[in-house]
Amino acid sequence: CNTSDLEELRATLAGRPVWLAAHLQPQEVKDVLNAYRAVMRRSYRTLLVIVPDSESSAPAMRKQIENDGLRTALWDDGTFPDENTQVLFTGSPDELGLWYRIAPVSFVGSSLVAGFGGRDPLEPAALGSAILYGPSVRRYLGSYTRLAKAGAARIVKDAESLTSALMVLSAPDQAAEMAHAGWQVVSDTAVVSDSVIAQSHALLDTQKASA
């Protein structure tokens, strides 16, 4: 990610609760906004960052958010959030590395509604974000299962369960515990991958030597 953007955002948002809705589909926006409004009743300074799954859906999603009446900053227009910003919206998923680093909690979308298969949860786990996800994650079921068993990810099914999970994770120690568990899963996965690669190279070298 852009280091200067990361440092400036961290300074701007210091002490402010932040959560991210990443890889969002238009069909998921309503549940996410409903959960956000519920969370705001408890923590009115909470900032929601929304990143659609694809740039093609960004204009319609942006309109949904603005029609909901929330005070929105548009990152793609060069706007930084201020104290009055409720939603920070960016139309491109290219900077997700920045947002995973900023947000202690990430809802990984394309998972609340069927037909999209979920998105890779190891990315936010590697960058220190606790993970919430919906039930439709068949493409990455193994990764979600490992993270959930380790206590690094939690499944939600609708706006109500998303709200409940966010309420629990509003406690910094809870989010930090989940994030640490996720980092551990990613680290263990990397160790296994490195071992497999090393063994593969050794086998290829043996085959070349005997050829």
mmCIF file of C-alpha atoms in Angstrom:
data_model
loop_
_atom_site.group_PDB
_atom_site.id
_atom_site.type_symbol
_atom_site.label_atom_id
_atom_site.label_comp_id
_atom_site.label_asym_id
_atom_site.label_seq_id
_atom_site.Cartn_x
_atom_site.Cartn_y
_atom_site.Cartn_z
ATOM 1 C CA CYS A 1 0.000 0.000 0.000
ATOM 2 C CA ASN A 2 0.975 3.653 -0.223
ATOM 3 C CA THR A 3 2.935 4.323 2.960
ATOM 4 C CA SER A 4 2.133 8.032 3.132
ATOM 5 C CA ASP A 5 -1.614 7.331 2.785
ATOM 6 C CA LEU A 6 -1.369 4.691 5.519
ATOM 7 C CA GLU A 7 0.442 7.026 7.923
ATOM 8 C CA GLU A 8 -1.905 9.948 7.239
ATOM 9 C CA LEU A 9 -5.026 7.820 7.666
ATOM 10 C CA ARG A 10 -3.736 6.338 10.907
ATOM 11 C CA ALA A 11 -3.095 9.840 12.227
ATOM 12 C CA THR A 12 -6.489 11.124 11.057
ATOM 13 C CA LEU A 13 -8.416 8.154 12.459
ATOM 14 C CA ALA A 14 -6.464 7.737 15.701
ATOM 15 C CA GLY A 15 -8.791 6.541 18.448
ATOM 16 C CA ARG A 16 -11.736 6.165 16.082
ATOM 17 C CA PRO A 17 -13.461 2.767 15.563
ATOM 18 C CA VAL A 18 -13.149 1.564 11.952
ATOM 19 C CA TRP A 19 -14.494 -1.467 10.160
ATOM 20 C CA LEU A 20 -14.237 -2.490 6.541
ATOM 21 C CA ALA A 21 -16.739 -4.068 4.158
ATOM 22 C CA ALA A 22 -14.550 -5.497 1.384
ATOM 23 C CA HIS A 23 -15.412 -7.195 -1.915
ATOM 24 C CA LEU A 24 -19.002 -6.080 -1.437
ATOM 25 C CA GLN A 25 -21.763 -6.987 -3.885
ATOM 26 C CA PRO A 26 -24.694 -4.584 -4.475
ATOM 27 C CA GLN A 27 -27.071 -7.151 -2.919
ATOM 28 C CA GLU A 28 -25.089 -6.967 0.340
ATOM 29 C CA VAL A 29 -25.103 -3.192 0.768
ATOM 30 C CA LYS A 30 -28.440 -2.989 2.586
ATOM 31 C CA ASP A 31 -27.410 -5.475 5.291
ATOM 32 C CA VAL A 32 -24.063 -3.746 5.757
ATOM 33 C CA LEU A 33 -25.637 -0.293 6.100
ATOM 34 C CA ASN A 34 -28.290 -1.600 8.489
ATOM 35 C CA ALA A 35 -25.580 -3.145 10.645
ATOM 36 C CA TYR A 36 -23.604 0.085 10.535
ATOM 37 C CA ARG A 37 -26.569 2.151 11.733
ATOM 38 C CA ALA A 38 -27.112 -0.284 14.596
ATOM 39 C CA VAL A 39 -23.448 -0.092 15.609
ATOM 40 C CA MET A 40 -23.537 3.706 15.467
ATOM 41 C CA ARG A 41 -26.173 3.783 18.205
ATOM 42 C CA ARG A 42 -23.515 2.396 20.528
ATOM 43 C CA SER A 43 -20.455 4.044 18.990
ATOM 44 C CA TYR A 44 -21.436 7.099 16.962
ATOM 45 C CA ARG A 45 -17.856 7.870 15.835
ATOM 46 C CA THR A 46 -17.508 4.562 13.968
ATOM 47 C CA LEU A 47 -16.265 4.855 10.387
ATOM 48 C CA LEU A 48 -17.330 2.311 7.774
ATOM 49 C CA VAL A 49 -15.049 1.781 4.768
ATOM 50 C CA ILE A 50 -16.779 0.218 1.758
ATOM 51 C CA VAL A 51 -14.946 -1.360 -1.181
ATOM 52 C CA PRO A 52 -16.991 -3.060 -3.935
ATOM 53 C CA ASP A 53 -15.919 -6.344 -5.451
ATOM 54 C CA SER A 54 -15.572 -4.765 -8.885
ATOM 55 C CA GLU A 55 -15.288 -1.247 -10.246
ATOM 56 C CA SER A 56 -18.239 -1.867 -12.558
ATOM 57 C CA SER A 57 -20.628 -1.993 -9.598
ATOM 58 C CA ALA A 58 -19.147 1.091 -7.903
ATOM 59 C CA PRO A 59 -21.450 3.798 -9.368
ATOM 60 C CA ALA A 60 -24.659 1.972 -8.393
ATOM 61 C CA MET A 61 -23.260 1.113 -4.954
ATOM 62 C CA ARG A 62 -22.198 4.693 -4.354
ATOM 63 C CA LYS A 63 -25.704 5.850 -5.212
ATOM 64 C CA GLN A 64 -27.194 3.322 -2.757
ATOM 65 C CA ILE A 65 -25.035 4.706 0.044
ATOM 66 C CA GLU A 66 -25.747 8.352 -0.739
ATOM 67 C CA ASN A 67 -29.496 7.651 -1.011
ATOM 68 C CA ASP A 68 -29.311 6.193 2.492
ATOM 69 C CA GLY A 69 -28.422 9.638 3.771
ATOM 70 C CA LEU A 70 -25.055 8.779 5.283
ATOM 71 C CA ARG A 71 -22.268 11.356 5.184
ATOM 72 C CA THR A 72 -19.883 9.897 2.628
ATOM 73 C CA ALA A 73 -16.305 10.732 1.639
ATOM 74 C CA LEU A 74 -15.139 9.583 -1.794
ATOM 75 C CA TRP A 75 -11.575 8.331 -1.621
ATOM 76 C CA ASP A 76 -11.225 8.213 -5.402
ATOM 77 C CA ASP A 77 -11.856 11.967 -5.519
ATOM 78 C CA GLY A 78 -8.936 12.549 -3.161
ATOM 79 C CA THR A 79 -11.127 13.152 -0.110
ATOM 80 C CA PHE A 80 -9.826 12.138 3.319
ATOM 81 C CA PRO A 81 -12.403 11.339 5.999
ATOM 82 C CA ASP A 82 -12.971 13.912 8.715
ATOM 83 C CA GLU A 83 -14.799 13.749 12.045
ATOM 84 C CA ASN A 84 -18.174 14.077 10.299
ATOM 85 C CA THR A 85 -17.564 11.293 7.765
ATOM 86 C CA GLN A 86 -19.630 8.170 8.373
ATOM 87 C CA VAL A 87 -18.752 6.156 5.263
ATOM 88 C CA LEU A 88 -15.526 6.215 3.281
ATOM 89 C CA PHE A 89 -16.155 4.797 -0.184
ATOM 90 C CA THR A 90 -13.629 3.744 -2.785
ATOM 91 C CA GLY A 91 -14.692 2.254 -6.096
ATOM 92 C CA SER A 92 -11.554 0.224 -6.716
ATOM 93 C CA PRO A 93 -10.431 -2.960 -4.925
ATOM 94 C CA ASP A 94 -6.806 -2.240 -5.898
ATOM 95 C CA GLU A 95 -5.961 -0.644 -2.532
ATOM 96 C CA LEU A 96 -7.398 -3.329 -0.270
ATOM 97 C CA GLY A 97 -3.952 -3.773 1.292
ATOM 98 C CA LEU A 98 -4.314 -0.261 2.694
ATOM 99 C CA TRP A 99 -7.801 -0.826 4.089
ATOM 100 C CA TYR A 100 -7.010 -4.202 5.667
ATOM 101 C CA ARG A 101 -4.173 -2.479 7.529
ATOM 102 C CA ILE A 102 -6.433 0.382 8.654
ATOM 103 C CA ALA A 103 -9.445 -1.666 9.793
ATOM 104 C CA PRO A 104 -9.176 -3.902 12.890
ATOM 105 C CA VAL A 105 -12.268 -5.766 11.632
ATOM 106 C CA SER A 106 -13.153 -6.708 8.049
ATOM 107 C CA PHE A 107 -16.367 -8.155 6.693
ATOM 108 C CA VAL A 108 -15.269 -10.040 3.571
ATOM 109 C CA GLY A 109 -18.194 -9.798 1.188
ATOM 110 C CA SER A 110 -19.367 -11.734 -1.865
ATOM 111 C CA SER A 111 -20.417 -14.173 0.849
ATOM 112 C CA LEU A 112 -23.798 -13.107 2.262
ATOM 113 C CA VAL A 113 -25.624 -13.901 -0.977
ATOM 114 C CA ALA A 114 -25.280 -17.027 -3.095
ATOM 115 C CA GLY A 115 -23.590 -17.105 -6.468
ATOM 116 C CA PHE A 116 -20.234 -15.421 -5.815
ATOM 117 C CA GLY A 117 -18.346 -18.065 -3.819
ATOM 118 C CA GLY A 118 -16.648 -15.751 -1.339
ATOM 119 C CA ARG A 119 -13.236 -14.097 -1.525
ATOM 120 C CA ASP A 120 -9.812 -15.019 -0.140
ATOM 121 C CA PRO A 121 -9.722 -14.475 3.656
ATOM 122 C CA LEU A 122 -5.982 -15.009 3.967
ATOM 123 C CA GLU A 123 -5.343 -11.486 2.651
ATOM 124 C CA PRO A 124 -6.980 -9.655 5.582
ATOM 125 C CA ALA A 125 -5.661 -12.284 8.001
ATOM 126 C CA ALA A 126 -2.092 -11.638 6.849
ATOM 127 C CA LEU A 127 -2.518 -7.884 7.321
ATOM 128 C CA GLY A 128 -3.901 -7.949 10.848
ATOM 129 C CA SER A 129 -7.665 -7.712 10.462
ATOM 130 C CA ALA A 130 -10.222 -9.880 12.270
ATOM 131 C CA ILE A 131 -12.575 -11.506 9.760
ATOM 132 C CA LEU A 132 -16.356 -11.710 9.453
ATOM 133 C CA TYR A 133 -17.922 -13.537 6.528
ATOM 134 C CA GLY A 134 -21.193 -14.882 5.179
ATOM 135 C CA PRO A 135 -22.169 -18.524 4.555
ATOM 136 C CA SER A 136 -21.551 -18.607 0.781
ATOM 137 C CA VAL A 137 -17.774 -19.128 0.610
ATOM 138 C CA ARG A 138 -17.459 -22.413 -1.316
ATOM 139 C CA ARG A 139 -14.423 -21.224 -3.319
ATOM 140 C CA TYR A 140 -12.393 -20.645 -0.144
ATOM 141 C CA LEU A 141 -14.130 -22.999 2.265
ATOM 142 C CA GLY A 142 -10.878 -24.617 3.413
ATOM 143 C CA SER A 143 -9.294 -21.293 4.321
ATOM 144 C CA TYR A 144 -12.380 -20.055 6.163
ATOM 145 C CA THR A 145 -12.655 -23.337 8.037
ATOM 146 C CA ARG A 146 -9.032 -23.120 9.233
ATOM 147 C CA LEU A 147 -9.459 -19.511 10.305
ATOM 148 C CA ALA A 148 -12.756 -20.179 12.079
ATOM 149 C CA LYS A 149 -11.311 -23.157 13.985
ATOM 150 C CA ALA A 150 -8.402 -20.974 15.097
ATOM 151 C CA GLY A 151 -10.762 -18.265 16.322
ATOM 152 C CA ALA A 152 -9.683 -15.823 13.614
ATOM 153 C CA ALA A 153 -12.952 -15.646 11.668
ATOM 154 C CA ARG A 154 -16.641 -15.616 12.529
ATOM 155 C CA ILE A 155 -19.598 -16.397 10.274
ATOM 156 C CA VAL A 156 -22.594 -14.050 10.020
ATOM 157 C CA LYS A 157 -25.844 -14.570 8.140
ATOM 158 C CA ASP A 158 -27.642 -11.220 7.997
ATOM 159 C CA ALA A 159 -27.628 -7.642 9.288
ATOM 160 C CA GLU A 160 -28.609 -8.734 12.785
ATOM 161 C CA SER A 161 -25.821 -11.291 13.219
ATOM 162 C CA LEU A 162 -23.334 -8.924 11.575
ATOM 163 C CA THR A 163 -24.322 -6.262 14.102
ATOM 164 C CA SER A 164 -23.888 -8.695 16.998
ATOM 165 C CA ALA A 165 -20.419 -9.709 15.815
ATOM 166 C CA LEU A 166 -19.362 -6.096 15.357
ATOM 167 C CA MET A 167 -20.573 -5.250 18.857
ATOM 168 C CA VAL A 168 -18.382 -8.002 20.302
ATOM 169 C CA LEU A 169 -15.391 -6.926 18.236
ATOM 170 C CA SER A 170 -15.787 -3.279 19.200
ATOM 171 C CA ALA A 171 -13.699 -4.291 22.211
ATOM 172 C CA PRO A 172 -10.093 -3.787 20.980
ATOM 173 C CA ASP A 173 -8.794 -6.832 22.847
ATOM 174 C CA GLN A 174 -11.355 -9.084 21.140
ATOM 175 C CA ALA A 175 -10.442 -7.849 17.657
ATOM 176 C CA ALA A 176 -6.726 -8.066 18.445
ATOM 177 C CA GLU A 177 -7.078 -11.657 19.654
ATOM 178 C CA MET A 178 -8.846 -12.682 16.453
ATOM 179 C CA ALA A 179 -6.316 -10.826 14.314
ATOM 180 C CA HIS A 180 -3.390 -12.536 16.052
ATOM 181 C CA ALA A 181 -5.011 -15.930 15.520
ATOM 182 C CA GLY A 182 -5.406 -15.128 11.821
ATOM 183 C CA TRP A 183 -1.779 -14.091 11.487
ATOM 184 C CA GLN A 184 -0.758 -17.370 13.110
ATOM 185 C CA VAL A 185 -2.804 -19.384 10.588
ATOM 186 C CA VAL A 186 -1.210 -17.504 7.699
ATOM 187 C CA SER A 187 2.269 -17.991 9.180
ATOM 188 C CA ASP A 188 1.706 -21.735 9.614
ATOM 189 C CA THR A 189 0.396 -21.969 6.042
ATOM 190 C CA ALA A 190 3.495 -20.163 4.769
ATOM 191 C CA VAL A 191 5.789 -22.575 6.623
ATOM 192 C CA VAL A 192 4.031 -25.559 5.048
ATOM 193 C CA SER A 193 4.178 -23.947 1.597
ATOM 194 C CA ASP A 194 7.899 -23.211 1.949
ATOM 195 C CA SER A 195 8.509 -26.826 2.991
ATOM 196 C CA VAL A 196 6.611 -28.176 -0.020
ATOM 197 C CA ILE A 197 8.525 -25.872 -2.373
ATOM 198 C CA ALA A 198 11.867 -26.881 -0.847
ATOM 199 C CA GLN A 199 11.024 -30.591 -1.185
ATOM 200 C CA SER A 200 9.904 -30.080 -4.776
ATOM 201 C CA HIS A 201 13.170 -28.335 -5.661
ATOM 202 C CA ALA A 202 15.154 -31.113 -3.982
ATOM 203 C CA LEU A 203 13.238 -33.745 -5.978
ATOM 204 C CA LEU A 204 13.819 -31.890 -9.248
ATOM 205 C CA ASP A 205 17.530 -31.597 -8.477
ATOM 206 C CA THR A 206 17.692 -35.350 -7.781
ATOM 207 C CA GLN A 207 15.932 -36.125 -11.039
ATOM 208 C CA LYS A 208 18.274 -33.860 -12.981
ATOM 209 C CA ALA A 209 21.336 -35.458 -11.341
ATOM 210 C CA SER A 210 20.184 -38.957 -12.277
ATOM 211 C CA ALA A 211 19.217 -38.063 -15.835
#
